[in-house]
CSV table of C-alpha atoms and ligand atoms in Angstrom, one decimal:
chain,number,residue,atom,x,y,z
W,11,MET,CA,-0.1,0.1,-0.2
W,12,SER,CA,1.4,3.5,-0.8
W,13,ASP,CA,1.9,5.6,2.0
W,14,LYS,CA,1.3,8.8,-0.1
W,15,PRO,CA,-2.1,10.9,0.9
W,16,VAL,CA,-4.8,10.2,-1.4
W,17,TYR,CA,-6.5,13.4,-2.4
W,18,ARG,CA,-10.1,13.1,-4.1
W,19,PRO,CA,-11.6,15.4,-6.7
W,20,ALA,CA,-13.7,17.3,-4.4
W,21,PRO,CA,-14.8,20.6,-6.0
W,22,VAL,CA,-17.0,18.9,-8.8
W,23,LEU,CA,-19.0,16.9,-6.3
W,24,MET,CA,-19.5,19.2,-3.6
W,25,PRO,CA,-23.1,20.6,-3.5
W,26,GLN,CA,-23.2,24.4,-2.9
W,27,SER,CA,-25.5,23.8,-0.2
W,28,GLY,CA,-23.1,21.9,1.9
W,29,ARG,CA,-25.6,19.0,2.1
W,30,ARG,CA,-24.8,15.4,1.9
W,31,ILE,CA,-24.6,13.9,-1.7
W,32,ASP,CA,-27.4,11.3,-1.7
W,33,LYS,CA,-26.0,9.5,-4.9
W,34,ILE,CA,-22.7,8.3,-3.9
W,35,PRO,CA,-20.3,7.5,-7.1
W,36,GLU,CA,-19.6,3.8,-7.0
W,37,ARG,CA,-15.7,3.3,-6.8
W,38,MET,CA,-13.4,0.1,-7.0
W,39,GLY,CA,-15.1,-3.3,-5.9
W,40,GLY,CA,-18.4,-2.5,-7.7
W,41,PRO,CA,-21.8,-1.5,-7.0
W,42,SER,CA,-22.5,-4.7,-4.7
W,43,LEU,CA,-19.5,-4.1,-2.4
W,44,THR,CA,-20.1,-0.3,-2.0
W,45,SER,CA,-23.7,0.3,-2.1
W,46,GLU,CA,-26.5,0.7,0.2
W,47,SER,CA,-27.0,-3.2,0.2
W,48,ALA,CA,-23.5,-3.7,1.6
W,49,ARG,CA,-24.3,-1.1,4.3
W,50,ALA,CA,-27.6,-2.8,5.2
W,51,ARG,CA,-25.6,-6.0,5.6
W,52,LEU,CA,-23.1,-4.3,7.8
W,53,VAL,CA,-26.0,-2.8,10.0
W,54,GLU,CA,-27.3,-6.5,10.4
W,55,THR,CA,-24.0,-7.7,11.4
W,56,LEU,CA,-23.7,-4.7,13.8
W,57,ARG,CA,-27.2,-5.5,15.2
W,58,GLY,CA,-26.1,-9.1,15.9
W,59,LEU,CA,-23.1,-7.9,17.8
W,60,GLY,CA,-25.4,-5.8,20.1
W,61,ILE,CA,-25.8,-2.3,18.8
W,62,SER,CA,-29.1,-1.5,19.3
W,63,GLN,CA,-29.9,2.0,19.0
W,64,PRO,CA,-31.7,2.8,16.0
W,65,SER,CA,-30.6,6.1,15.4
W,66,VAL,CA,-27.0,4.8,15.4
W,67,LEU,CA,-27.8,1.8,13.0
W,68,ALA,CA,-29.6,4.4,10.7
W,69,VAL,CA,-26.2,6.6,10.5
W,70,MET,CA,-24.3,3.5,9.9
W,71,ALA,CA,-26.4,2.7,7.1
W,72,ARG,CA,-26.0,6.2,5.8
W,73,VAL,CA,-22.4,6.9,5.9
W,74,PRO,CA,-20.4,5.8,3.0
W,75,ARG,CA,-17.5,4.0,4.7
W,76,HIS,CA,-15.8,3.3,1.0
W,77,LEU,CA,-15.1,6.9,0.6
W,78,PHE,CA,-13.0,7.0,3.7
W,79,VAL,CA,-10.4,4.1,2.8
W,80,ASP,CA,-8.0,3.9,0.0
W,81,GLU,CA,-9.1,2.6,-3.2
W,82,ALA,CA,-7.0,-0.8,-2.6
W,83,PHE,CA,-9.5,-1.5,0.3
W,84,ALA,CA,-12.8,-0.1,-0.9
W,85,SER,CA,-14.2,-3.5,-1.7
W,86,ARG,CA,-13.6,-4.3,2.0
W,87,ALA,CA,-15.2,-1.1,3.4
W,88,TYR,CA,-18.2,-2.6,4.8
W,89,GLU,CA,-16.6,-5.5,6.3
W,90,GLU,CA,-16.6,-5.9,10.4
W,91,ALA,CA,-12.9,-4.7,10.4
W,92,ALA,CA,-10.2,-1.9,10.9
W,93,LEU,CA,-8.4,-1.3,7.6
W,94,PRO,CA,-5.2,0.1,7.2
W,95,ILE,CA,-5.1,3.9,6.2
W,96,GLY,CA,-1.5,4.7,5.8
W,97,TYR,CA,1.3,5.9,8.5
W,98,LYS,CA,0.6,2.8,10.6
W,99,GLN,CA,-2.9,3.9,11.6
W,100,THR,CA,-6.3,2.2,10.9
W,101,ILE,CA,-9.8,3.1,10.5
W,102,SER,CA,-11.9,1.9,13.5
W,103,ARG,CA,-14.1,-1.0,13.2
W,104,PRO,CA,-17.5,-0.2,12.3
W,105,PHE,CA,-18.6,-1.9,15.5
W,106,THR,CA,-16.4,0.2,17.9
W,107,VAL,CA,-17.6,3.6,16.0
W,108,ALA,CA,-21.1,2.5,16.5
W,109,ARG,CA,-20.5,1.6,20.1
W,110,TYR,CA,-18.9,4.8,20.6
W,111,ALA,CA,-22.2,6.4,19.2
W,112,GLU,CA,-24.5,4.6,21.5
W,113,HIS,CA,-22.0,5.7,24.7
W,114,ALA,CA,-22.1,9.4,23.3
W,115,LEU,CA,-25.8,9.6,22.8
W,116,GLN,CA,-27.0,7.3,26.0
W,117,GLY,CA,-30.5,7.0,24.3
W,118,ARG,CA,-30.6,10.6,23.2
W,119,SER,CA,-31.2,11.5,19.3
W,120,ARG,CA,-29.1,14.0,19.2
W,121,LEU,CA,-25.7,15.8,20.8
W,122,GLY,CA,-24.3,19.1,21.3
W,123,ARG,CA,-20.7,20.0,20.5
W,124,VAL,CA,-18.2,17.3,20.1
W,125,LEU,CA,-14.3,16.9,20.1
W,126,GLU,CA,-12.3,14.0,18.6
W,127,VAL,CA,-9.0,13.0,19.4
W,128,GLY,CA,-7.6,11.3,16.3
W,129,ALA,CA,-9.2,12.2,12.8
W,130,GLY,CA,-7.5,9.2,10.9
W,131,CYS,CA,-9.3,9.2,7.6
W,132,GLY,CA,-12.4,11.3,8.7
W,133,TYR,CA,-15.1,8.3,9.0
W,134,GLN,CA,-15.8,8.7,12.8
W,135,ALA,CA,-16.3,12.2,12.6
W,136,ALA,CA,-18.6,11.7,9.7
W,137,VAL,CA,-20.7,9.3,11.6
W,138,PHE,CA,-20.9,11.8,14.8
W,139,SER,CA,-21.7,14.8,12.8
W,140,GLU,CA,-24.7,13.2,11.6
W,141,PHE,CA,-26.2,13.6,15.2
W,142,CYS,CA,-24.4,16.7,16.9
W,143,ALA,CA,-24.3,19.9,16.4
W,144,GLY,CA,-20.9,20.9,15.6
W,145,ILE,CA,-17.6,18.5,15.7
W,146,VAL,CA,-14.0,19.5,15.7
W,147,SER,CA,-11.3,16.7,15.0
W,148,ILE,CA,-7.7,16.9,15.7
W,149,GLU,CA,-5.2,14.8,14.0
W,150,ARG,CA,-1.5,14.9,14.9
W,151,ILE,CA,-0.1,13.3,11.4
W,152,GLU,CA,-0.2,15.9,8.8
W,153,ALA,CA,-0.9,14.0,6.0
W,154,LEU,CA,-3.6,12.1,7.6
W,155,TYR,CA,-5.3,15.6,8.7
W,156,ALA,CA,-5.2,16.3,4.8
W,157,LYS,CA,-6.5,13.1,4.1
W,158,ALA,CA,-9.5,13.3,6.4
W,159,ARG,CA,-10.2,16.9,5.4
W,160,ALA,CA,-10.5,15.7,1.7
W,161,ASN,CA,-12.3,12.6,2.4
W,162,LEU,CA,-15.0,14.8,4.3
W,163,LEU,CA,-15.4,17.2,1.6
W,164,HIS,CA,-15.7,14.5,-1.1
W,165,ALA,CA,-18.3,12.2,0.9
W,166,GLY,CA,-20.2,15.7,1.6
W,167,TYR,CA,-19.3,16.5,5.2
W,168,PRO,CA,-18.1,20.0,5.0
W,169,GLN,CA,-19.2,20.7,8.4
W,170,VAL,CA,-16.5,18.8,9.9
W,171,GLN,CA,-13.9,21.0,11.4
W,172,VAL,CA,-10.6,19.0,11.1
W,173,LEU,CA,-7.4,20.4,12.5
W,174,HIS,CA,-3.7,19.4,12.5
W,175,GLY,CA,-2.3,19.3,16.0
W,176,ASP,CA,-1.8,17.6,19.5
W,177,GLY,CA,-5.2,16.5,20.7
W,178,LEU,CA,-4.0,15.5,23.9
W,179,LEU,CA,-4.0,19.3,24.5
W,180,GLY,CA,-7.8,19.4,23.4
W,181,TYR,CA,-9.2,22.7,21.6
W,182,PRO,CA,-9.6,25.3,24.2
W,183,PRO,CA,-10.9,28.1,21.6
W,184,GLN,CA,-14.2,25.7,21.3
W,185,ALA,CA,-14.3,24.2,24.8
W,186,PRO,CA,-16.1,23.2,26.7
W,187,PHE,CA,-17.6,20.3,24.7
W,188,ASP,CA,-20.6,18.0,25.5
W,189,VAL,CA,-18.7,14.7,24.3
W,190,ILE,CA,-15.1,14.2,23.9
W,191,ILE,CA,-14.1,10.8,22.1
W,192,VAL,CA,-10.5,9.8,21.9
W,193,ALA,CA,-9.8,7.3,18.9
W,194,ALA,CA,-6.4,6.1,20.3
W,195,ALA,CA,-5.3,4.3,23.4
W,196,GLY,CA,-3.2,6.1,26.1
W,197,LEU,CA,-1.9,5.1,29.6
W,198,ASP,CA,-3.5,7.9,31.6
W,199,VAL,CA,-6.5,10.3,31.0
W,200,PRO,CA,-5.3,13.5,29.1
W,201,GLU,CA,-5.7,16.3,32.0
W,202,ALA,CA,-6.6,19.1,29.4
W,203,LEU,CA,-9.4,17.0,28.0
W,204,LEU,CA,-11.2,16.5,31.2
W,205,LYS,CA,-11.1,20.2,31.9
W,206,GLN,CA,-12.5,20.8,28.4
W,207,LEU,CA,-15.4,18.9,29.2
W,208,LYS,CA,-18.7,20.1,30.0
W,209,VAL,CA,-20.4,19.4,33.5
W,210,GLY,CA,-22.6,16.7,32.6
W,211,GLY,CA,-20.6,15.9,29.5
W,212,ARG,CA,-18.8,12.7,28.8
W,213,LEU,CA,-15.2,11.7,27.6
W,214,ILE,CA,-14.8,8.5,25.8
W,215,VAL,CA,-11.2,7.1,25.8
W,216,PRO,CA,-9.6,3.6,25.1
W,217,LEU,CA,-7.0,3.2,28.3
W,218,GLU,CA,-4.4,0.8,28.5
W,219,THR,CA,-3.8,-1.2,31.9
W,220,GLN,CA,-1.8,-4.8,32.1
W,221,GLY,CA,-1.4,-5.2,28.4
W,222,GLN,CA,-5.1,-4.6,27.9
W,223,GLN,CA,-7.1,-1.7,26.4
W,224,VAL,CA,-10.5,-1.1,28.0
W,225,LEU,CA,-12.9,1.5,26.8
W,226,THR,CA,-13.6,4.0,29.6
W,227,LEU,CA,-16.4,6.4,29.9
W,228,ILE,CA,-15.8,9.5,32.0
W,229,ASP,CA,-18.4,11.6,33.1
W,230,ARG,CA,-18.0,15.2,34.5
W,231,VAL,CA,-20.5,15.1,37.2
W,232,SER,CA,-19.5,18.6,38.8
W,233,GLU,CA,-16.9,21.1,38.4
W,234,ASN,CA,-14.4,18.9,40.3
W,235,HIS,CA,-15.8,15.5,40.2
W,236,TRP,CA,-15.5,13.0,37.2
W,237,LYS,CA,-17.1,9.4,37.7
W,238,ARG,CA,-15.0,6.9,35.6
W,239,GLU,CA,-16.6,3.4,34.4
W,240,THR,CA,-15.0,0.7,32.5
W,241,ARG,CA,-16.8,-1.0,29.5
W,242,ASP,CA,-15.6,-3.3,26.4
W,243,LEU,CA,-12.1,-4.3,25.7
W,244,VAL,CA,-10.9,-2.8,22.7
W,245,LYS,CA,-7.7,-2.5,20.2
W,246,PHE,CA,-6.7,1.0,19.2
W,247,VAL,CA,-3.3,2.5,17.8
W,248,PRO,CA,-1.3,4.3,20.4
W,249,LEU,CA,-2.2,7.9,21.5
W,250,LEU,CA,1.1,9.8,21.1
W,251,GLN,CA,2.2,13.2,22.1
W,252,GLY,CA,3.1,16.1,19.8
W,253,VAL,CA,2.4,16.2,15.9
W,254,ARG,CA,4.0,15.0,12.7
W,255,ASP,CA,4.8,17.3,9.8
W,256,PHE,CA,4.4,14.7,7.0
D,1,SAH,N1,-11.2,8.3,14.1
D,1,SAH,C1,-10.7,7.3,13.4
D,1,SAH,C2,-9.7,6.4,13.7
D,1,SAH,C3,-8.5,7.0,13.7
D,1,SAH,S1,-6.9,6.2,14.0
D,1,SAH,C4,-11.7,6.5,12.4
D,1,SAH,O1,-12.4,7.3,11.9
D,1,SAH,O2,-11.7,5.3,12.3
D,1,SAH,C5,-6.5,7.0,15.4
D,1,SAH,C6,-5.6,8.3,14.7
D,1,SAH,O3,-5.4,8.9,16.2
D,1,SAH,C7,-4.3,8.2,14.2
D,1,SAH,O4,-4.5,8.9,12.7
D,1,SAH,C8,-3.4,8.7,15.0
D,1,SAH,O5,-2.3,9.3,14.1
D,1,SAH,C9,-4.0,9.7,15.8
D,1,SAH,N2,-3.7,10.5,16.8
D,1,SAH,C10,-2.7,9.5,17.8
D,1,SAH,N3,-2.3,10.4,19.0
D,1,SAH,C11,-2.8,11.8,18.8
D,1,SAH,C12,-2.7,13.0,19.3
D,1,SAH,N4,-2.2,13.1,20.4
D,1,SAH,N5,-3.6,13.8,18.5
D,1,SAH,C13,-4.3,13.8,17.7
D,1,SAH,N6,-4.3,12.8,17.0
D,1,SAH,C14,-3.7,11.5,17.6
């Protein structure tokens, strides 16, 4: 697989209104692998794995994951699997993205403002943008930041704000956030993120303990009190400090 960023021809396909494109052009892999029916099959798989919130399943049925993976993997876009996106990073499993959505929504149909740490190829940010008032996603690897931006524009999500930077610092200009999602595993809960969470808000972060990664939910219950709960075992790339300029 090439490590070069893939830029897609965004301007031609971008609707002036900034709304989603309904008819997504099929790419490599042919219609049966990248179409609505492939997404419908994925949704059935997710249901079987325990994803039950109808609004989450509906979003998973809508977002064109094949536009967020490199062409070489487009035919596998609707498999329930993580796939390489270059730079030793991966696009998360659809199940993980759907689980994050359920943990974030907690039965509600919409969210306020969301911060994502680790944009990767932009897919999870697209999913969250379908049910939140606004989302900003930070990526530390410059080439992936550029890829996420291009993918989001091409797939019809110009409203997602993507930034190149160190997500461990959060994003003070737009804090506090209703939900903060971290898409890479760390050893500790990043202090800045705790502080940039609204009272009543939730931080979702995979944390590594004793060689295992555990999805951790942290609710800010008051100004100085955070409640922590652990959930599913997960597998993420590492959360790293600083930025990479390539
Ligand atoms: N959200 C993605 C998954 C991305 S993979 C999806 O849609 O599937 C995790 C990403 O986190 C990688 O691209 C990695 O470069 C990034 N990352 C790791 N540490 C980071 C940090 N401190 N700040 C920002 N991004 C980080």
